[in-house]
Coordinates of C-alpha atoms in Angstrom, one line a residue:
Chain A
M29 CA -19.2 5.0 -27.4
L30 CA -16.1 6.6 -26.0
Y31 CA -16.9 5.1 -22.6
A32 CA -17.4 1.7 -24.1
A33 CA -13.9 1.9 -25.6
V34 CA -12.6 3.0 -22.2
A35 CA -14.2 0.0 -20.6
A36 CA -12.9 -2.4 -23.3
R37 CA -9.3 -1.0 -22.9
S38 CA -9.6 -1.3 -19.1
F39 CA -10.7 -4.9 -19.5
R40 CA -7.6 -5.6 -21.7
R41 CA -5.3 -3.8 -19.4
Y42 CA -6.2 -6.1 -16.5
A43 CA -6.2 -9.2 -18.8
T44 CA -2.5 -8.5 -19.6
Y45 CA -1.4 -9.5 -16.1
R46 CA -1.9 -13.3 -16.5
I47 CA 0.5 -14.5 -13.8
A48 CA -1.0 -11.9 -11.4
T49 CA -4.4 -13.2 -12.2
A50 CA -3.4 -16.8 -11.8
S51 CA -1.9 -16.0 -8.4
G52 CA -5.1 -14.1 -7.4
V53 CA -7.1 -17.2 -8.3
F54 CA -4.8 -19.3 -6.1
T55 CA -5.2 -16.8 -3.2
N56 CA -9.0 -16.6 -3.5
T57 CA -9.1 -20.4 -3.6
V58 CA -6.9 -20.9 -0.5
F59 CA -8.9 -18.3 1.4
G60 CA -12.1 -19.9 0.2
F61 CA -11.1 -23.2 1.6
I62 CA -10.2 -21.7 5.0
I63 CA -13.4 -19.8 5.3
A64 CA -15.5 -22.7 4.0
Y65 CA -14.1 -25.0 6.8
T66 CA -14.8 -22.4 9.5
Y67 CA -18.4 -22.0 8.2
I68 CA -18.8 -25.8 8.3
A69 CA -17.7 -25.8 11.9
L70 CA -20.0 -22.8 12.7
W71 CA -23.0 -24.2 10.9
T72 CA -22.6 -27.7 12.3
E73 CA -22.8 -26.1 15.8
R74 CA -25.7 -23.9 14.8
P75 CA -27.6 -25.3 11.8
H76 CA -29.7 -22.7 10.0
L77 CA -27.8 -19.7 11.4
G78 CA -28.9 -16.6 9.7
G79 CA -31.5 -18.5 7.8
Y80 CA -28.9 -20.4 5.7
D81 CA -28.5 -24.1 5.6
L82 CA -24.9 -25.4 5.3
P83 CA -24.8 -25.6 1.5
Q84 CA -26.1 -22.0 1.3
A85 CA -23.5 -20.8 3.8
L86 CA -20.8 -22.5 1.8
T87 CA -22.0 -21.1 -1.5
Y88 CA -22.1 -17.7 0.3
A89 CA -18.4 -18.1 1.3
W90 CA -17.3 -18.9 -2.3
T91 CA -19.5 -16.1 -3.8
G92 CA -17.5 -13.8 -1.5
Q93 CA -14.2 -15.0 -2.9
A94 CA -15.6 -14.8 -6.5
L95 CA -16.8 -11.2 -6.0
L96 CA -13.8 -10.1 -4.0
A97 CA -11.8 -8.6 -6.8
A98 CA -14.7 -7.7 -9.1
T99 CA -16.7 -5.5 -6.6
G100 CA -13.5 -4.4 -4.9
L101 CA -14.4 -5.7 -1.4
L102 CA -10.8 -5.1 -0.2
M103 CA -8.9 -1.8 -0.3
G104 CA -7.7 -0.2 -3.5
G105 CA -9.6 -1.8 -6.4
G106 CA -8.4 0.3 -9.3
M107 CA -8.9 3.7 -7.8
D108 CA -5.3 4.0 -6.7
D109 CA -4.5 5.5 -10.2
L110 CA -7.1 8.3 -9.8
Q111 CA -5.6 9.1 -6.3
E112 CA -2.1 9.1 -7.7
R113 CA -3.2 11.4 -10.6
I114 CA -4.8 13.8 -8.1
R115 CA -1.7 13.7 -5.9
S116 CA 0.7 14.3 -8.7
G117 CA -1.4 17.0 -10.4
D118 CA -1.9 15.0 -13.6
I119 CA -5.6 15.3 -12.9
A120 CA -5.4 18.8 -14.5
V121 CA -4.9 17.1 -17.8
D122 CA -7.8 14.8 -17.3
L123 CA -10.1 17.8 -16.5
H124 CA -9.3 19.3 -19.8
R125 CA -10.3 16.2 -21.7
P126 CA -13.6 16.4 -23.6
A127 CA -15.0 13.5 -21.4
D128 CA -16.7 13.4 -18.1
L129 CA -14.3 12.5 -15.3
Q130 CA -16.7 10.4 -13.3
L131 CA -18.1 8.5 -16.3
W132 CA -14.6 7.9 -17.6
W133 CA -13.6 6.2 -14.4
L134 CA -16.8 4.4 -14.0
A135 CA -16.3 2.9 -17.5
A136 CA -12.7 1.9 -16.7
D137 CA -14.0 0.4 -13.4
L138 CA -16.7 -1.6 -15.2
G139 CA -14.1 -3.0 -17.6
R140 CA -11.9 -3.9 -14.7
A141 CA -14.7 -5.6 -12.9
A142 CA -15.8 -7.6 -15.9
F143 CA -12.4 -9.0 -16.3
Q144 CA -12.0 -9.7 -12.5
L145 CA -15.3 -11.5 -12.4
I146 CA -14.3 -13.8 -15.3
G147 CA -10.6 -14.0 -14.5
R148 CA -10.6 -14.3 -10.8
G149 CA -14.1 -15.2 -10.0
L150 CA -15.1 -18.2 -12.1
L151 CA -12.4 -20.6 -11.1
P152 CA -12.6 -20.3 -7.2
M153 CA -16.3 -20.7 -7.5
A154 CA -16.0 -23.8 -9.6
V155 CA -13.5 -25.3 -7.2
G156 CA -15.7 -24.5 -4.2
T157 CA -18.7 -26.0 -5.9
L158 CA -16.8 -29.2 -6.8
V159 CA -15.3 -29.7 -3.4
F160 CA -18.0 -28.6 -1.0
P161 CA -21.8 -29.0 -1.0
S162 CA -23.4 -26.1 -2.8
A163 CA -26.7 -24.3 -3.3
L164 CA -26.2 -22.9 -6.7
P165 CA -29.4 -22.3 -8.6
A166 CA -30.4 -24.3 -11.6
S167 CA -32.5 -21.7 -13.3
A168 CA -30.9 -19.3 -15.9
A169 CA -33.2 -16.5 -14.8
T170 CA -31.7 -16.5 -11.3
W171 CA -28.2 -16.4 -12.7
L172 CA -29.2 -13.4 -14.9
L173 CA -30.6 -11.6 -11.9
F174 CA -27.5 -12.4 -10.0
L175 CA -25.3 -10.9 -12.7
L176 CA -27.5 -7.8 -12.7
S177 CA -27.2 -7.5 -9.0
V178 CA -23.4 -7.9 -9.3
A179 CA -23.3 -5.2 -11.8
L180 CA -25.2 -2.9 -9.5
G181 CA -22.9 -3.9 -6.7
V182 CA -19.9 -3.0 -8.8
V183 CA -21.4 0.5 -9.5
V184 CA -22.0 1.0 -5.8
G185 CA -18.5 -0.1 -5.0
F186 CA -17.1 2.3 -7.6
A187 CA -19.3 5.2 -6.4
L188 CA -17.9 4.7 -2.9
R189 CA -14.3 4.4 -4.0
Y190 CA -14.7 7.4 -6.2
L191 CA -15.8 9.5 -3.2
V192 CA -12.7 8.2 -1.3
A193 CA -10.4 9.0 -4.2
L194 CA -11.7 12.6 -4.4
T195 CA -10.7 13.2 -0.8
S196 CA -7.1 13.2 -2.1
F197 CA -7.9 16.7 -3.5
W198 CA -7.8 17.9 0.1
L199 CA -5.6 15.3 1.9
L200 CA -3.1 14.7 -0.9
D201 CA -2.0 11.4 0.7
G202 CA -5.3 9.4 0.6
A203 CA -3.8 6.2 2.0
G204 CA -5.3 6.6 5.5
V205 CA -8.8 7.3 4.2
S206 CA -8.6 4.5 1.7
M207 CA -7.7 2.1 4.5
V208 CA -10.6 3.1 6.7
A209 CA -13.0 3.0 3.8
G210 CA -11.6 -0.4 2.9
L211 CA -12.3 -1.7 6.4
L212 CA -15.8 -0.4 6.5
C213 CA -16.4 -2.0 3.2
M214 CA -15.0 -5.4 4.3
F215 CA -17.0 -5.4 7.5
C216 CA -20.3 -3.9 6.2
S217 CA -20.4 -5.8 2.9
G218 CA -20.7 -9.2 4.6
M219 CA -17.2 -10.3 3.6
V220 CA -16.2 -11.0 7.2
L221 CA -19.4 -12.9 8.0
P222 CA -22.8 -12.9 6.3
L223 CA -24.7 -9.8 7.5
N224 CA -27.7 -12.0 8.5
V225 CA -25.5 -13.5 11.2
F226 CA -24.9 -10.0 12.7
P227 CA -27.1 -9.8 15.9
G228 CA -30.2 -7.7 16.4
A229 CA -30.7 -4.0 15.5
F230 CA -27.0 -3.7 14.7
G231 CA -27.4 -6.3 11.9
E232 CA -30.5 -4.6 10.6
V233 CA -28.7 -1.3 10.3
V234 CA -25.7 -2.8 8.6
R235 CA -28.0 -4.5 6.1
L236 CA -29.4 -1.1 5.1
L237 CA -26.0 0.5 4.4
P238 CA -24.8 0.8 0.8
W239 CA -22.0 -1.8 1.4
S240 CA -24.5 -4.6 1.6
S241 CA -25.1 -4.1 -2.1
M242 CA -21.6 -5.3 -2.8
L243 CA -21.9 -8.9 -1.5
Q244 CA -24.8 -9.6 0.7
V245 CA -27.5 -8.6 -1.7
P246 CA -26.0 -10.4 -4.8
A247 CA -25.3 -13.5 -2.7
D248 CA -28.9 -13.5 -1.5
V249 CA -30.2 -13.2 -5.1
L250 CA -28.0 -16.1 -6.1
L251 CA -29.1 -18.2 -3.2
G252 CA -32.8 -17.5 -4.0
V253 CA -33.4 -16.1 -0.6
H254 CA -36.0 -13.6 -2.0
D255 CA -39.2 -14.3 -3.9
G256 CA -40.1 -12.4 -7.1
A257 CA -41.1 -9.1 -5.5
G258 CA -38.2 -9.5 -3.0
V259 CA -35.7 -9.7 -5.8
A260 CA -37.1 -6.5 -7.4
G261 CA -36.9 -4.8 -4.1
A262 CA -33.3 -5.9 -3.6
L263 CA -32.2 -4.7 -7.0
A264 CA -34.0 -1.4 -6.4
F265 CA -32.2 -1.0 -3.1
Q266 CA -28.9 -1.4 -5.0
A267 CA -29.9 1.0 -7.8
G268 CA -31.1 3.5 -5.2
W269 CA -27.7 3.5 -3.4
A270 CA -25.9 3.6 -6.7
A271 CA -27.8 6.7 -7.8
V272 CA -27.4 8.5 -4.4
L273 CA -23.6 7.8 -4.3
L274 CA -22.9 8.7 -7.9
A275 CA -24.7 12.0 -7.3
A276 CA -22.7 12.6 -4.2
G277 CA -19.5 11.9 -6.1
R278 CA -20.6 14.4 -8.8
L279 CA -21.3 17.0 -6.2
L280 CA -18.0 16.5 -4.5
Q281 CA -16.1 16.5 -7.8
S282 CA -17.6 19.9 -8.7
V283 CA -16.6 21.4 -5.4
A284 CA -13.1 19.9 -5.7
T285 CA -12.5 21.2 -9.2
R286 CA -13.9 24.6 -8.5
K287 CA -11.9 25.5 -5.4
V288 CA -8.8 23.3 -5.2
V289 CA -5.5 24.4 -6.6
V290 CA -4.0 21.5 -8.5
Q291 CA -0.5 20.6 -7.4
G292 CA 2.3 21.6 -9.7
G293 CA -0.1 23.5 -11.9
Chain B
M19 CA 47.4 -28.0 22.7
A20 CA 48.7 -24.9 20.8
E21 CA 47.7 -26.4 17.5
E22 CA 44.1 -26.7 18.8
R23 CA 44.1 -23.2 20.0
V24 CA 45.3 -22.0 16.5
R25 CA 42.5 -24.0 14.9
A26 CA 40.0 -22.6 17.3
G27 CA 41.2 -19.2 16.6
A28 CA 40.8 -19.6 12.8
A29 CA 37.3 -20.9 13.4
V30 CA 36.5 -17.8 15.5
R31 CA 37.8 -15.5 12.9
E32 CA 35.8 -17.2 10.2
R33 CA 32.7 -16.9 12.3
A34 CA 33.7 -13.3 13.0
G35 CA 33.7 -12.7 9.2
A36 CA 30.2 -14.0 8.9
A37 CA 29.2 -12.0 12.0
V38 CA 30.6 -8.8 10.4
R39 CA 28.6 -9.4 7.3
I40 CA 25.5 -10.0 9.3
G41 CA 26.4 -6.9 11.3
E42 CA 26.7 -4.8 8.2
G43 CA 23.4 -6.1 6.9
L44 CA 21.6 -5.3 10.1
R45 CA 23.2 -1.8 10.2
A46 CA 22.1 -1.1 6.7
Y47 CA 18.6 -2.5 7.4
G48 CA 18.4 -0.2 10.5
L49 CA 19.5 2.9 8.5
I50 CA 17.0 2.2 5.6
A51 CA 14.2 1.4 8.0
A52 CA 14.9 4.6 10.0
M53 CA 14.8 6.6 6.8
W54 CA 11.4 5.2 5.8
V55 CA 10.1 5.8 9.3
R56 CA 11.1 9.5 9.0
S57 CA 9.5 9.7 5.6
T58 CA 6.3 8.1 6.9
L59 CA 6.0 10.4 9.8
A60 CA 6.1 13.4 7.4
Y61 CA 2.4 12.8 6.8
R62 CA 1.4 12.4 10.4
T63 CA -2.3 12.1 10.0
S64 CA -2.0 9.6 7.3
F65 CA 0.4 7.6 9.4
L66 CA -1.9 7.6 12.4
L67 CA -4.8 6.6 10.3
T68 CA -3.0 3.7 8.6
A69 CA -1.6 2.5 11.9
L70 CA -5.1 2.5 13.3
G71 CA -6.3 0.9 10.1
H72 CA -3.9 -2.0 10.6
F73 CA -5.0 -2.3 14.1
A74 CA -8.7 -2.4 13.1
A75 CA -8.1 -4.6 10.0
T76 CA -6.7 -7.4 12.1
G77 CA -9.3 -6.5 14.7
L78 CA -12.0 -7.4 12.2
D79 CA -10.9 -11.0 12.1
F80 CA -11.3 -11.1 15.8
L81 CA -14.6 -9.4 15.6
A82 CA -15.7 -12.1 13.2
I83 CA -14.6 -14.7 15.8
L84 CA -16.6 -12.8 18.5
L85 CA -19.6 -12.7 16.3
M86 CA -19.3 -16.4 15.7
F87 CA -19.1 -17.0 19.5
S88 CA -22.2 -14.9 20.0
H89 CA -24.0 -17.9 18.5
I90 CA -21.9 -20.8 19.9
T91 CA -19.9 -21.8 22.9
V92 CA -17.3 -24.0 21.3
L93 CA -15.8 -24.1 17.8
G94 CA -13.8 -27.1 16.8
G95 CA -13.7 -28.1 20.4
F96 CA -12.1 -24.8 21.5
T97 CA -13.7 -22.2 23.8
L98 CA -13.4 -18.4 23.0
P99 CA -10.3 -17.8 25.2
E100 CA -8.6 -20.8 23.5
V101 CA -9.4 -19.5 20.1
A102 CA -8.2 -16.1 21.2
F103 CA -4.9 -17.7 22.3
L104 CA -4.5 -19.2 18.8
Y105 CA -5.5 -15.9 17.2
G106 CA -3.1 -13.9 19.4
T107 CA -0.1 -16.2 18.9
S108 CA -0.5 -16.5 15.1
N109 CA -1.1 -12.8 14.6
A110 CA 1.7 -11.7 16.8
A111 CA 4.2 -14.0 15.0
L112 CA 2.9 -12.9 11.6
G113 CA 2.9 -9.2 12.7
L114 CA 6.5 -9.4 13.8
A115 CA 7.7 -11.1 10.7
D116 CA 5.6 -8.7 8.6
L117 CA 7.2 -5.7 10.3
A118 CA 10.7 -7.0 9.7
L119 CA 10.3 -8.5 6.2
G120 CA 6.7 -7.7 5.0
S121 CA 8.0 -5.4 2.2
M122 CA 9.7 -8.3 0.5
D123 CA 6.7 -9.0 -1.6
R124 CA 7.6 -5.9 -3.7
L125 CA 10.5 -7.7 -5.1
G126 CA 8.5 -8.9 -8.1
S127 CA 7.6 -5.4 -9.1
R128 CA 11.3 -4.4 -8.7
V129 CA 12.3 -7.2 -11.0
R130 CA 9.6 -6.1 -13.5
D131 CA 10.5 -2.4 -13.6
G132 CA 14.3 -2.9 -13.4
T133 CA 14.8 -1.1 -10.1
M134 CA 16.3 -4.3 -8.7
D135 CA 19.5 -3.5 -10.6
V136 CA 20.0 -0.4 -8.5
L137 CA 20.1 -2.5 -5.4
L138 CA 22.8 -4.8 -6.8
V139 CA 25.4 -2.1 -7.4
R140 CA 25.2 -0.6 -3.9
P141 CA 27.8 -1.8 -1.4
V142 CA 25.1 -3.0 1.0
P143 CA 23.7 -6.6 1.3
V144 CA 20.8 -6.9 -1.2
F145 CA 18.7 -8.8 1.3
A146 CA 18.9 -5.9 3.8
Q147 CA 17.9 -3.4 1.1
V148 CA 14.9 -5.5 -0.1
A149 CA 13.8 -6.3 3.4
A150 CA 14.0 -2.7 4.7
D151 CA 12.5 -1.1 1.6
R152 CA 9.4 0.9 2.5
F153 CA 9.7 -0.3 6.1
A154 CA 6.2 0.3 7.4
L155 CA 5.9 1.3 11.0
R156 CA 2.1 1.2 10.7
R157 CA 2.4 -2.6 11.0
L158 CA 2.8 -2.1 14.7
G159 CA -1.0 -1.9 14.6
R160 CA -1.3 -5.6 13.9
I161 CA 1.2 -6.5 16.6
T162 CA -0.5 -4.3 19.2
Q163 CA -3.9 -5.8 18.5
A164 CA -2.5 -9.3 18.6
A165 CA -0.7 -8.6 21.9
L166 CA -3.9 -7.3 23.4
V167 CA -5.9 -10.4 22.4
L168 CA -3.1 -12.7 23.5
G169 CA -2.8 -10.9 26.8
W170 CA -6.6 -11.3 27.4
S171 CA -6.6 -14.9 26.4
L172 CA -3.7 -15.7 28.8
T173 CA -5.8 -14.5 31.7
R174 CA -8.7 -16.7 30.7
V175 CA -7.3 -20.0 29.4
E176 CA -7.3 -22.9 31.9
V177 CA -3.7 -23.9 32.0
D178 CA -1.8 -25.3 34.9
W179 CA 1.1 -22.9 34.5
T180 CA 4.6 -24.4 35.3
P181 CA 7.9 -22.6 34.4
G182 CA 8.2 -24.9 31.4
R183 CA 4.8 -24.0 30.1
V184 CA 5.4 -20.3 30.8
L185 CA 8.6 -20.5 28.7
L186 CA 6.8 -22.2 25.8
V187 CA 4.8 -19.1 25.0
P188 CA 7.7 -16.7 24.1
L189 CA 9.5 -19.7 22.4
M190 CA 6.3 -20.2 20.3
L191 CA 6.3 -16.5 19.3
L192 CA 10.0 -16.5 18.5
S193 CA 9.9 -19.6 16.3
G194 CA 6.6 -18.6 14.8
T195 CA 8.0 -15.2 13.8
V196 CA 11.1 -16.9 12.3
I197 CA 9.0 -19.4 10.4
F198 CA 6.8 -16.7 8.9
G199 CA 9.9 -14.6 8.2
A200 CA 11.3 -17.6 6.2
V201 CA 8.0 -17.9 4.3
F202 CA 8.3 -14.2 3.4
T203 CA 11.8 -14.8 2.1
L204 CA 10.9 -17.9 0.2
G205 CA 8.1 -15.9 -1.4
A206 CA 10.4 -13.2 -2.4
A207 CA 12.9 -15.7 -3.8
F208 CA 10.0 -17.2 -5.9
Q209 CA 9.3 -13.6 -7.2
F210 CA 12.7 -13.8 -9.0
V211 CA 11.1 -16.4 -11.2
A212 CA 7.4 -15.5 -11.2
Q213 CA 7.8 -11.7 -11.0
D214 CA 4.1 -11.0 -10.9
A215 CA 2.8 -13.4 -8.3
A216 CA 3.0 -11.5 -5.0
E217 CA -0.5 -12.8 -4.0
V218 CA 0.7 -16.4 -3.9
Q219 CA 2.9 -15.3 -1.0
N220 CA -0.1 -13.7 0.7
S221 CA -1.9 -17.1 0.6
F222 CA 0.8 -18.6 2.8
T223 CA 1.5 -15.6 5.1
Y224 CA -1.9 -13.9 5.7
G225 CA -3.8 -17.0 4.6
G226 CA -1.7 -19.1 6.9
S227 CA -2.2 -16.9 9.9
T228 CA -6.0 -16.9 9.2
L229 CA -5.9 -20.6 9.2
L230 CA -3.9 -20.8 12.5
Q231 CA -6.5 -18.6 14.2
Y232 CA -8.9 -21.6 14.2
P233 CA -8.5 -24.9 16.0
P234 CA -7.0 -27.6 13.7
A235 CA -10.0 -29.9 14.3
V236 CA -12.0 -27.4 12.1
F237 CA -10.0 -28.4 9.0
A238 CA -9.8 -31.5 6.9
K239 CA -7.0 -33.8 8.0
D240 CA -5.2 -33.5 4.6
L241 CA -5.1 -29.7 5.0
V242 CA -3.7 -30.1 8.6
R243 CA -1.1 -32.6 7.2
G244 CA -0.2 -30.0 4.5
V245 CA 0.6 -27.3 7.0
T246 CA 2.5 -29.7 9.2
F247 CA 4.7 -31.4 6.8
V248 CA 4.8 -29.4 3.6
V249 CA 4.6 -25.7 4.8
P250 CA 5.2 -26.3 8.5
L251 CA 3.0 -23.5 9.8
A252 CA 1.5 -25.9 12.4
F253 CA 4.7 -25.3 14.4
V254 CA 3.9 -21.6 14.6
N255 CA 1.2 -22.2 17.2
W256 CA -1.1 -25.2 16.6
L257 CA 1.3 -27.9 18.0
P258 CA 2.7 -26.0 21.0
A259 CA -0.8 -24.7 21.8
L260 CA -2.4 -28.1 21.8
R261 CA 0.3 -29.2 24.2
L262 CA -0.2 -26.2 26.4
L263 CA -4.0 -26.6 26.4
G264 CA -3.7 -30.3 27.0
R265 CA -5.3 -31.5 23.7
D266 CA -4.3 -34.3 21.4
D267 CA -3.4 -33.3 17.9
P268 CA -5.7 -34.6 15.1
L269 CA -2.8 -36.3 13.4
G270 CA -1.8 -38.3 16.5
L271 CA 1.8 -37.3 16.2
P272 CA 4.3 -38.2 19.0
G273 CA 4.4 -35.7 21.9
W274 CA 7.9 -34.5 21.3
V275 CA 6.9 -33.1 17.9
D276 CA 5.1 -30.2 19.8
F277 CA 8.5 -28.9 20.9
C278 CA 10.1 -28.9 17.4
G279 CA 9.2 -25.3 16.7
P280 CA 12.8 -23.9 17.0
A281 CA 14.3 -26.8 15.0
V282 CA 11.7 -26.3 12.2
A283 CA 12.3 -22.5 12.3
A284 CA 16.1 -23.1 11.9
L285 CA 15.5 -25.5 9.0
M286 CA 13.2 -23.1 7.3
C287 CA 15.9 -20.4 7.6
V288 CA 18.4 -22.6 5.9
L289 CA 15.9 -23.3 3.1
A290 CA 14.9 -19.7 2.7
W291 CA 18.6 -18.7 2.6
L292 CA 19.3 -21.2 -0.1
A293 CA 16.3 -20.2 -2.1
W294 CA 17.2 -16.5 -1.8
R295 CA 20.8 -17.1 -2.8
T296 CA 19.7 -19.2 -5.8
G297 CA 17.2 -16.6 -6.8
L298 CA 19.6 -13.8 -6.6
R299 CA 22.4 -15.6 -8.5
N300 CA 20.1 -16.6 -11.3
Y301 CA 18.6 -13.1 -11.6
R302 CA 18.8 -11.5 -15.0
S303 CA 17.9 -7.9 -15.4
T304 CA 14.9 -7.0 -17.6
G305 CA 17.4 -5.3 -19.9
S306 CA 15.2 -2.4 -20.5

């Protein structure tokens, strides 16, 4: 119940910044247009590249823009606050609260993601669908599975960013690690180009890494790339990574809180 | 004769006054920037990582282009070296402008939290303070990466180099930097009104440079018209590059337009200066 309240407050916190949200929608739409045109040029030269036809490729591009803020495909994504609290020493206060640190931040991140999906995701997707050919599914079941997949992607994204934020216990200034982590995420999630376009064994490895849960897998669920069993497998893949990474975060958290001296404490 | 000399002298002094103000601004900018550089270098590992990060972040865009070209030989009628030339010129221009003025997007948050007022009472030009605030040396990463790609592309593009064509490249970079710098300033001036819309600025700067990485033929004509006549980013590299590579531009503009970069850059500066002055004069503190 406590965590639901945290999530709801986090949702409202992000909903407060209306001008920032509007300007984010504008930015996502502008980038969506640029990427969509480059995909048109690419898929016109090489139809069915990566197994997508042109409408599928374009829908992939707009899905990326719609999920960009929600799953935190770029750097930062709400964990800056945790990093700052670790750096300043305020984390000592959090550790004394009768709430689990990781669950607290997960709840806050889910609230943030829910707002970003609605606030920053819907409109660019709608614009993209109106202006360009699209391959959006008609069936409600596919949409539900897509939302489930997005939710799992958000959790994986959170678990990764939580691990990065915890490195601040040792490094104090986590900006460098955040940046490297952000780059890995951008490249390996399929934000730069769909992962099925990545060549050979390299592509296969990248598709097995956790980052693919954040964009490639949800997009494929939306595009109906998988059959019934395939969808189940894709969701299990995401859930598996979420579990592993959350457990790793928990482990690192206990190591950090046991041996690290909090600043200013 | 004497009268003329006196008049010329007055004009020189007046210009000297403006020059002194600009000089003061530059000096202040240099001092603030140097302070931030020292403070950044205090966390050396983090600085190196973020500089490398900037290098790699821009490198990712190029990696995307390389991945595309692993499946195709031409994109929008351009070969890989030609796209690399567009990529290098747009990113170098953006990188230089970003290094000099990239922190200006923080103006909105300064207006929101009231720290803008602090800048107004200091005896230093406000523009210099805002521009140099949090001067980020790590942005050299983007410039280095762009320079490497540009250098590579110059050895590969098929251009019949004449002195004029050689000169066109630095001229492009210079006017491109100024155009992007003006866009950064216009964005900051907009923040006086919007306060919380820093991302809109990113659409035109980072979005603009992403757009300019690809040949104009890739995009719809209306979009090309928009970035030629409304936000004249096409003058950063598209138009001079088309001239250099011997291509016609998709809008069929007269040939002399390709050389208008410096004039457009100057015009953009005037606009940015007017917008900045208007924004600053109409600024009201949050009062908190």
